[in-house]
Structure formats: structure tokens, C-alpha cells
Amino acid sequence: MRSQISCRELYLMFSNLFKSMGCCKVSSLMQAQVEMGLGNEVELKSLLEQETDSRQTNAASLMEQGLHRERRAKVPRNNVVQSFKIVILSNKLNLLLPFGPLAILVHYLTDSKGWFFLLSLVGITPLAERLGYATEQLACYTGSTVGGLLNATFGNVIELIISIIALKNGMVRVVQLTLLGSILSNMLLVLGCAFFFGGLVFSRKDQVFDKGNAVVSSGMLLMAVMGLLFPTVLHYTQSEVHAGSSVLALSRFISCIMLVAYAAYLFFQLKSQPSVYTEERNHNTEMSEDDEDPEISKWEAIIWLSIFTAWVSILSGYLVDAIEGASVSWKIPVSFISVILLPIVGNAAEHAGAVMFAMKDKLDLSLGVAIGSSIQISMFLVPFCVVIGWMMGVQMDLNFQLYETATLFITVIVVAFFLHEGTSNYFKGLMLILCYLIVAASFFVHEGPRQG
Amino acid sequence: MSCCKVPVLIEAQVEMGSVNELEHKSLFRQEEDAAQTKEASLMEQGSLSTSFPQHTPKSPKNSVLNSIKIVIFCNKLNLLLPFGPLAILVHYMIDSKGWVFLLTLVGITPLAERLGYATEQLACYTGPTVGGLLNATFGNVTELIISIFALKNGMIRVVQLTLLGSILSNMLLVLGCAFFCGGLVFYQKDQVFDKGTATVNSGLLLMAVMGILFPAVLHYTHSEVHAGSSELALSRFSSCIMLIAYAAYLFFQLKSQSNSYSPLDEETNQNEETSAEDEDPEISKWEAIIWLSILTAWVSLLSGYLVDAIEGASVSWNIPISFISTILLPIVGNAAEHAGAIMFAMKDKLDLSLGVAIGSSIQISMFAVPFCVVIGWMMGQQMDLNFQLFETAMLFITVIVVAFFLQEGTSNYFKGLMLILCYLIVAASFFVHEDPPQDGI
């Protein structure tokens, strides 16, 4: 009994830590397990896997049949075949994996950019999910702090990779639009779906979530909007001191400030969890046990992480190349593809996760996934891309053009109002989804000024 | 149903905890008529209850004369009714558009109030659901009729400005007066209202602003794909989305109302009285429908002359059309709701005031505006949601200010005064604003 209780409390500690990281999947997994009040270790681990796979509903049934092996060894020593089996084959979403190589074949054989784009999108989806999985596995080994940082940084690694590749090609506008679209999709679509489905399941009462966290998150989002707004307005009122370079210099400075703010936010979240830790000091031994009892060993996790990252980079390279071609062949604006289509794919796994948590009445986790992801992109990815561009010599700035900035501003205000009350129901979710439809429609008929 | 008068009335009765049927009915009428302050004193003398036939039958069968007496004569505001025909006379005899406009305005005011009365009467017969929907749809029928007439004449700008002005006037002037007067009466404490409903309403208003903002910004950053037709397509799509959202809002309100009505019934144990109230209004169902049609036709007639006279009045009085459409017309159109909201606030029923004011704003922004776009679509008029940058910015900042004032859940006379002063600022800015020349009416 003692070991079971300690496992639970241990997971509680981890989960509270990671929950504060906002968008970490590890925390949500662990918290989900704690709250389900589990009994024994095998159940724990199978539920761990169940959380990962439950985003793909087909896989869930496989898991419940207990295909998962008994696990007593501290560090699982898998040979290559076993590792391959665990990582690749035990997840039905991975059926989409062959679309990746297929897309590359299509790229070289036919000249149809549209099909190639579509196939690459489909091929990236399972990779996004597996990358998240590998990151969680690695985080089990590295201890709480570094693990949390790892999740905070790599939570949106797909968008990061796509953005860096686009930056290298000098496609600054695509980077801006993709990141903006990811923020909008997380704030409106993912959150809206979570509220809506959660509200439908629990239609008699309003679901509640932690108001304090929601308000701090809204504040962070507003700060990000402020950071994006000033360079844009400076440019549009044509009131800069040195036309052209002022906006860039301001953007770079603001990006550094935003990165500092994000680091402080992480630090603050970590620091504000000390009370839980003091109870766990006598459970150190169990803690180290669970640290090292995930499915694959540490080196396997690192290797798989590198493999997936390389694979995603290759596909992203082709994807970014194909955007303009797809836009021409499908006759839809590049803005629409970058802002609406790409982020929906990139966020598919988080989307399903958030909806699932809401339907289990764990709205704080859904909020953590959705809003935490938005904060991560707006306060970390966007400034990070500006800094990377600075180092590469690419002129990426925070001037997202007036239309996109206005969209972001009104969206953040709408979401902040919906969040500050601390309750949700299906109607609020429906409103958020409808707002996203309006935003998507407006990008469908919008094209930016033609400077690439 | 924040914007329905029927639940407002029923709630008002329940909350007043009235005991017998006759008091019920006189209070019922008192709620409606108290909108005209002269009337209130008459009520308290109880003189009108005598003109009321005994009401044991469920549906009163009035002769035509009785009906006219009840609907037309027992409301002193109806003294203004003759101004309507007078305005039409003036229109044909003199060429003074200013006078026609003024007289038509005065003539429409009592009609707006009677239309509301007829709608409530009809709602008594149709049960809470349909009754609520009826009120939700027809609560602002005057603005709707004026807008449809203007649309038919191709005066798209007038439609946009009138609806915008109605939203602004409801949010700032009506709400501000309600807070102010209520706060003066109850100045020792802050009045409270339901924060949850207020937050949902603010969210809806923000969504409406979002729907109006995007076409305007799209136009002004010259970033549309097909110049000219993109905003129209986007406006029409957004209008459909907004109508869906409004329907979902009504559905959601109905669902949560049905949950909240049952405890009330149990506590007060007045099931018989409430059902009796449902079927014991002043005029029969068919009378209500007939009067509704008569009043609607009359309002349409006067609106036709009104819309014609706007431009002439603007020229002869030397004030911009924006001011007439945005400030003057809505004040008249909302006069009855205005008085009702103030009266509720002075009785410490701030939720009802909020329901009238903010509910009306939501109804116009989420229903009337998209509905006009769709009607324009069917008529072939190019009405879109691009309200031009100045008006859109005005609406945006107003909604944010009001949302902030509402989010705390309390009110006092100071907040009311702030809102009224904000409205004066808005009115002044429209006094000196005219559209850039390429966007003619």
C-alpha cells in the first residue's frame, strides 16, 4: 500500500510541476493518472500508455486488452526490434507514417504541388505525435526541472522546425503567418472544441477551471499582443525615426524582452510549487524508481528523438517549398494555407488531447494544453524566430502587418473575456468555434501585400 | 431571455410576491404603462382597474370599441398618435422636410410602445418558449422596419448607422440612465446584478464586434483578394455565422431558464396564478394579432416617409446625416425601452434593466444587423458589414468600456454617470463626423 500511495503522491508532485508548465504532455498524463486514483504499478503504466494513445481512439482498445508487458526492471533494455515495436507499431496513428516517403516520391515523380502538399501534411501528423511521446519519455529520465524545461521548449517543436526552415529560405511572411495561425487555432479552435464537448458531456452544470491561472495566462497573451502591436503600429503610422531599420531594431529588442519574460514565467511557475515537494522528501527512493521506469531507455529516447526530428525536418523542408505551389494550384491565398491549414495539422494531437481532458471534466488540463501552447508560441517561438533570424541575417521582425495584428488583438480580448469568469459551458465553446470560423473566412479572402 | 419582456413581466410579478388575481392584472398593466410617468399616478389611484372587465373567462372577448379603448385610449402616450397623420399631411402640403421628419419621429414613438404592448399580449397566449422567441425577434421591430425600408431605397449607409446608433444608445445611454437613476434611489449601497449573464452578454457583444471588425479592417488595409466583392462575401458568411450564434444563444437561454423556473414555482406556489396570468391578458389572441398587424402596417407607412425625409432634414437643419441616423433616430426608437429600464432600476431590479438594455444591444448586433445583410443579399442590395473605420472603432471601444463596467457585477450612480457622459462624447463625435465623399449613401 505504501508504495502505491507514494507513487500516487509522486505523480501528484510531478504533475503539479508539469501542469504549471502549461502545455506539457507529461504533466497532463501524470495528473490524469493521479486523479483517476490508480491502484497498482501495471495499471499505472498501462494508463500512461493509454493517455498517450487515447488520442487515437482505435489504439485505446488495444491497450485495454493489456498488450503492454510487465515492467519491473528499472531501465528497460530493449533491443532494436523491441524498441521499434514499442515506438512505431503500437500506435495506430502511425499507419499514416508511409505518407511521408510517399509525398517525397510524388514530389520527384509528378509535378503536382497540391497533392504533394496534402501528402506531406498527412505524413507529418503522426510524427508530431511521436515526437511528443519521445519528449515525454526523455523527460522521465532527466529529473523534474530539466524535464519541465524540455517539455516547455519542445512542446511545439513542429512549428519551430517549420519556421526555422522557412526562415532559412527567407520566407519571413510564411513564418509570421504560421505562428500567428497556431496561436489563433490554439486559442479559439482547440479551446472552443474543448469547452463545447466538455459542456455537452456535462450539460447540467457549468464546468469550472482555475481562474487565477486563466487570468495570468490572459495577461501573458496580452503582453505578447503588445509586443506585436507596437512595431506594426510604428510602421503603419509611418512615424519611425529611421524608416525600415527602426522597426527591425525594435522587434529584436522586444523579442529579447519577451524571451526574458517567458523565462521568468517558467521560473515563477516552478517556484510556486514548493509546498507539494516537502511532503515528498521521504519518497526519494520511489521517485528515482519511477523516473527510470518508462517504456524505453534514456538513450533510446534520445535516439528516437533525433530520428523523428530529422524526419520532420526533411518533410518540413519539402512542405515549405510546396506552399506557394499549392496555393496557386488550389486557388486559395497563401495566408489561408499558412494561417489555417498548417496549424490545424500541427496541433492535431494537442487538439484531441484537450477535447479528451475536457470530456473527463479536467478543464484545467485542457486549458493548460490550449492556452499554454498559445503562450509558448507567442512568448517563446515568435521572439525566438526573430533572434534566429537575426543570427542568420534574415530580416524577420514583429511587424505582422496591420490586418493580422488586429485579428490577434481582437481574438485575445475575446478569449480573455471568456476566460476570466472561471466557468465554461457548451455555449461558450460554440461561440469560440464560431469566432474561429469568422477568422478563417476572413483569411480566406485576404492576401497580404506582395513582399513574400 | 434577457431581452424578452414576457419573462421580465412574469419575473417581476413573482418577485413582487403579489397575492390575488386583480392585483396581478393591475400590476401587469402597471409594468407596461409605468413607462409613461404620467400614467403611474393614475394607476396608483386605481382608476384604470375599473375600466377593466371582470376576468374570470380565460380569453377576453372585447368588442371592437372595447378593444380600441384598451389599446388606444388608456395610454396617455397615445396622445402623440395624431402626429403621424399630421406628418403625412405636412409631407404633401409643405415642402419642409425638416418638419416632416420631426413630426414623423414624434408620431412613431407611441406606435413603438404599442407594438411592444401588442407583442407582449400575444406572447401571453403562445407559452413561454414561443413568447420568448417572439419578444426576442420583435423587440426591436421598429428599427428593423426602418432598416428594411432604407435598404429597399438602397440607403445602405443609413441602415448601418441606424443600427449602430441603436447599439450604442442601448449600451451607453439606456444602461447609463438605468444605473444612474437606480443609484440615486439606492445611494447607500451598490446595486448588484448577475455577473454570469453579464459576462456571457459581453462575450456575445465582443463576438459581434469581431464580425463587424474584420470586413472593415480587410477593406482598410486593402488586403482583400478580390477588391470589392471579398468584403461582401465575408460579410455574408459572417452574418450567417452570427445568426447561428444568436439562435444558439436563444436555445441556451431557454434551456437554462427552464432549469431556473422550477424552484421559483415551488417556492411561491403560485402555479395557478402564473398559468392564469398566461391566459388572462387584456385582449384576446386574435385581437392581439390584428392589432400587431395594424400597428406594424402603420409603422411601416410612417417609416417610409421618415426614411425619405432624412436627407432633406439633414440639409435643412445643417447637421450631418450620421448624427441624425446614429443619435436622433435610435433615441426615439428606444424611448419605451429606455423608460422601462430606468423604472426597473429604480425598483432595484437591475437584472431586468440589464436584460432590456444589453439584451436589446445583443439583439440588434447579433440578429438585426446580420438579418439586414441577408435581406439585402436577397434583395440584391450590397449591404455589408463594413461599417467604415470610424464607426467600427467607436463600437469596439464602447463595447470594451461597457464590458469592463459590467464585469464586476455591481453598479452605482457614478458608473451610470460615466456611461451617460461617454454617450455624450460619442454623440458629439458623430455631430462633427461625415463620411468620406466616395462612400455616398
mmCIF file with all atom_site columns, C-alpha atoms in Angstrom, chain A residues 94-153:
data_model
loop_
_atom_site.group_PDB
_atom_site.id
_atom_site.type_symbol
_atom_site.label_atom_id
_atom_site.label_alt_id
_atom_site.label_comp_id
_atom_site.label_asym_id
_atom_site.label_entity_id
_atom_site.label_seq_id
_atom_site.pdbx_PDB_ins_code
_atom_site.Cartn_x
_atom_site.Cartn_y
_atom_site.Cartn_z
_atom_site.occupancy
_atom_site.B_iso_or_equiv
_atom_site.pdbx_formal_charge
_atom_site.auth_seq_id
_atom_site.auth_comp_id
_atom_site.auth_asym_id
_atom_site.auth_atom_id
_atom_site.pdbx_PDB_model_num
ATOM 1  C CA . ASN A 1 94  ? 1.454  5.534  -37.282 1.00 0.00 ? 94  ASN A CA 1
ATOM 2  C CA . LEU A 1 95  ? -0.395 3.932  -40.171 1.00 0.00 ? 95  LEU A CA 1
ATOM 3  C CA . LEU A 1 96  ? -0.124 7.417  -41.648 1.00 0.00 ? 96  LEU A CA 1
ATOM 4  C CA . LEU A 1 97  ? 3.674  7.281  -41.475 1.00 0.00 ? 97  LEU A CA 1
ATOM 5  C CA . PRO A 1 98  ? 4.215  5.921  -45.000 1.00 0.00 ? 98  PRO A CA 1
ATOM 6  C CA . PHE A 1 99  ? 2.580  9.051  -46.391 1.00 0.00 ? 99  PHE A CA 1
ATOM 7  C CA . GLY A 1 100 ? 5.811  10.863 -45.680 1.00 0.00 ? 100 GLY A CA 1
ATOM 8  C CA . PRO A 1 101 ? 8.025  8.896  -48.079 1.00 0.00 ? 101 PRO A CA 1
ATOM 9  C CA . LEU A 1 102 ? 5.091  8.721  -50.473 1.00 0.00 ? 102 LEU A CA 1
ATOM 10 C CA . ALA A 1 103 ? 4.959  12.509 -50.519 1.00 0.00 ? 103 ALA A CA 1
ATOM 11 C CA . ILE A 1 104 ? 8.655  12.691 -51.398 1.00 0.00 ? 104 ILE A CA 1
ATOM 12 C CA . LEU A 1 105 ? 8.134  10.180 -54.187 1.00 0.00 ? 105 LEU A CA 1
ATOM 13 C CA . VAL A 1 106 ? 5.262  12.248 -55.536 1.00 0.00 ? 106 VAL A CA 1
ATOM 14 C CA . HIS A 1 107 ? 7.447  15.325 -55.353 1.00 0.00 ? 107 HIS A CA 1
ATOM 15 C CA . TYR A 1 108 ? 10.034 13.812 -57.613 1.00 0.00 ? 108 TYR A CA 1
ATOM 16 C CA . LEU A 1 109 ? 7.745  11.882 -59.929 1.00 0.00 ? 109 LEU A CA 1
ATOM 17 C CA . THR A 1 110 ? 4.864  14.252 -60.614 1.00 0.00 ? 110 THR A CA 1
ATOM 18 C CA . ASP A 1 111 ? 4.718  17.993 -60.716 1.00 0.00 ? 111 ASP A CA 1
ATOM 19 C CA . SER A 1 112 ? 1.523  18.340 -58.721 1.00 0.00 ? 112 SER A CA 1
ATOM 20 C CA . LYS A 1 113 ? 2.319  20.641 -55.845 1.00 0.00 ? 113 LYS A CA 1
ATOM 21 C CA . GLY A 1 114 ? -1.178 20.357 -54.469 1.00 0.00 ? 114 GLY A CA 1
ATOM 22 C CA . TRP A 1 115 ? -1.085 16.606 -53.915 1.00 0.00 ? 115 TRP A CA 1
ATOM 23 C CA . PHE A 1 116 ? 2.425  16.749 -52.610 1.00 0.00 ? 116 PHE A CA 1
ATOM 24 C CA . PHE A 1 117 ? 1.453  19.374 -50.058 1.00 0.00 ? 117 PHE A CA 1
ATOM 25 C CA . LEU A 1 118 ? -1.510 17.337 -48.915 1.00 0.00 ? 118 LEU A CA 1
ATOM 26 C CA . LEU A 1 119 ? 0.505  14.146 -48.557 1.00 0.00 ? 119 LEU A CA 1
ATOM 27 C CA . SER A 1 120 ? 3.244  15.905 -46.612 1.00 0.00 ? 120 SER A CA 1
ATOM 28 C CA . LEU A 1 121 ? 0.660  17.321 -44.250 1.00 0.00 ? 121 LEU A CA 1
ATOM 29 C CA . VAL A 1 122 ? -0.767 13.875 -43.642 1.00 0.00 ? 122 VAL A CA 1
ATOM 30 C CA . GLY A 1 123 ? 2.697  12.420 -43.212 1.00 0.00 ? 123 GLY A CA 1
ATOM 31 C CA . ILE A 1 124 ? 3.716  14.934 -40.587 1.00 0.00 ? 124 ILE A CA 1
ATOM 32 C CA . THR A 1 125 ? 0.717  14.329 -38.318 1.00 0.00 ? 125 THR A CA 1
ATOM 33 C CA . PRO A 1 126 ? 1.861  11.025 -36.763 1.00 0.00 ? 126 PRO A CA 1
ATOM 34 C CA . LEU A 1 127 ? 5.406  12.341 -36.498 1.00 0.00 ? 127 LEU A CA 1
ATOM 35 C CA . ALA A 1 128 ? 4.160  15.274 -34.448 1.00 0.00 ? 128 ALA A CA 1
ATOM 36 C CA . GLU A 1 129 ? 2.524  12.879 -32.044 1.00 0.00 ? 129 GLU A CA 1
ATOM 37 C CA . ARG A 1 130 ? 5.504  10.549 -31.786 1.00 0.00 ? 130 ARG A CA 1
ATOM 38 C CA . LEU A 1 131 ? 7.835  13.470 -31.174 1.00 0.00 ? 131 LEU A CA 1
ATOM 39 C CA . GLY A 1 132 ? 5.708  14.459 -28.239 1.00 0.00 ? 132 GLY A CA 1
ATOM 40 C CA . TYR A 1 133 ? 5.848  10.911 -26.953 1.00 0.00 ? 133 TYR A CA 1
ATOM 41 C CA . ALA A 1 134 ? 9.618  10.707 -27.249 1.00 0.00 ? 134 ALA A CA 1
ATOM 42 C CA . THR A 1 135 ? 9.989  14.011 -25.427 1.00 0.00 ? 135 THR A CA 1
ATOM 43 C CA . GLU A 1 136 ? 7.853  12.757 -22.560 1.00 0.00 ? 136 GLU A CA 1
ATOM 44 C CA . GLN A 1 137 ? 9.863  9.566  -22.323 1.00 0.00 ? 137 GLN A CA 1
ATOM 45 C CA . LEU A 1 138 ? 13.098 11.507 -22.160 1.00 0.00 ? 138 LEU A CA 1
ATOM 46 C CA . ALA A 1 139 ? 11.646 13.844 -19.575 1.00 0.00 ? 139 ALA A CA 1
ATOM 47 C CA . CYS A 1 140 ? 11.151 10.858 -17.249 1.00 0.00 ? 140 CYS A CA 1
ATOM 48 C CA . TYR A 1 141 ? 14.918 10.483 -17.072 1.00 0.00 ? 141 TYR A CA 1
ATOM 49 C CA . THR A 1 142 ? 16.107 13.996 -16.746 1.00 0.00 ? 142 THR A CA 1
ATOM 50 C CA . GLY A 1 143 ? 14.551 14.946 -13.451 1.00 0.00 ? 143 GLY A CA 1
ATOM 51 C CA . SER A 1 144 ? 11.758 17.341 -12.799 1.00 0.00 ? 144 SER A CA 1
ATOM 52 C CA . THR A 1 145 ? 13.350 20.672 -13.645 1.00 0.00 ? 145 THR A CA 1
ATOM 53 C CA . VAL A 1 146 ? 15.075 19.825 -16.889 1.00 0.00 ? 146 VAL A CA 1
ATOM 54 C CA . GLY A 1 147 ? 12.136 17.648 -17.863 1.00 0.00 ? 147 GLY A CA 1
ATOM 55 C CA . GLY A 1 148 ? 9.763  20.505 -17.442 1.00 0.00 ? 148 GLY A CA 1
ATOM 56 C CA . LEU A 1 149 ? 12.000 22.805 -19.431 1.00 0.00 ? 149 LEU A CA 1
ATOM 57 C CA . LEU A 1 150 ? 12.280 20.165 -22.115 1.00 0.00 ? 150 LEU A CA 1
ATOM 58 C CA . ASN A 1 151 ? 8.539  19.927 -22.452 1.00 0.00 ? 151 ASN A CA 1
ATOM 59 C CA . ALA A 1 152 ? 8.126  23.675 -22.351 1.00 0.00 ? 152 ALA A CA 1
ATOM 60 C CA . THR A 1 153 ? 10.602 24.107 -25.151 1.00 0.00 ? 153 THR A CA 1
#
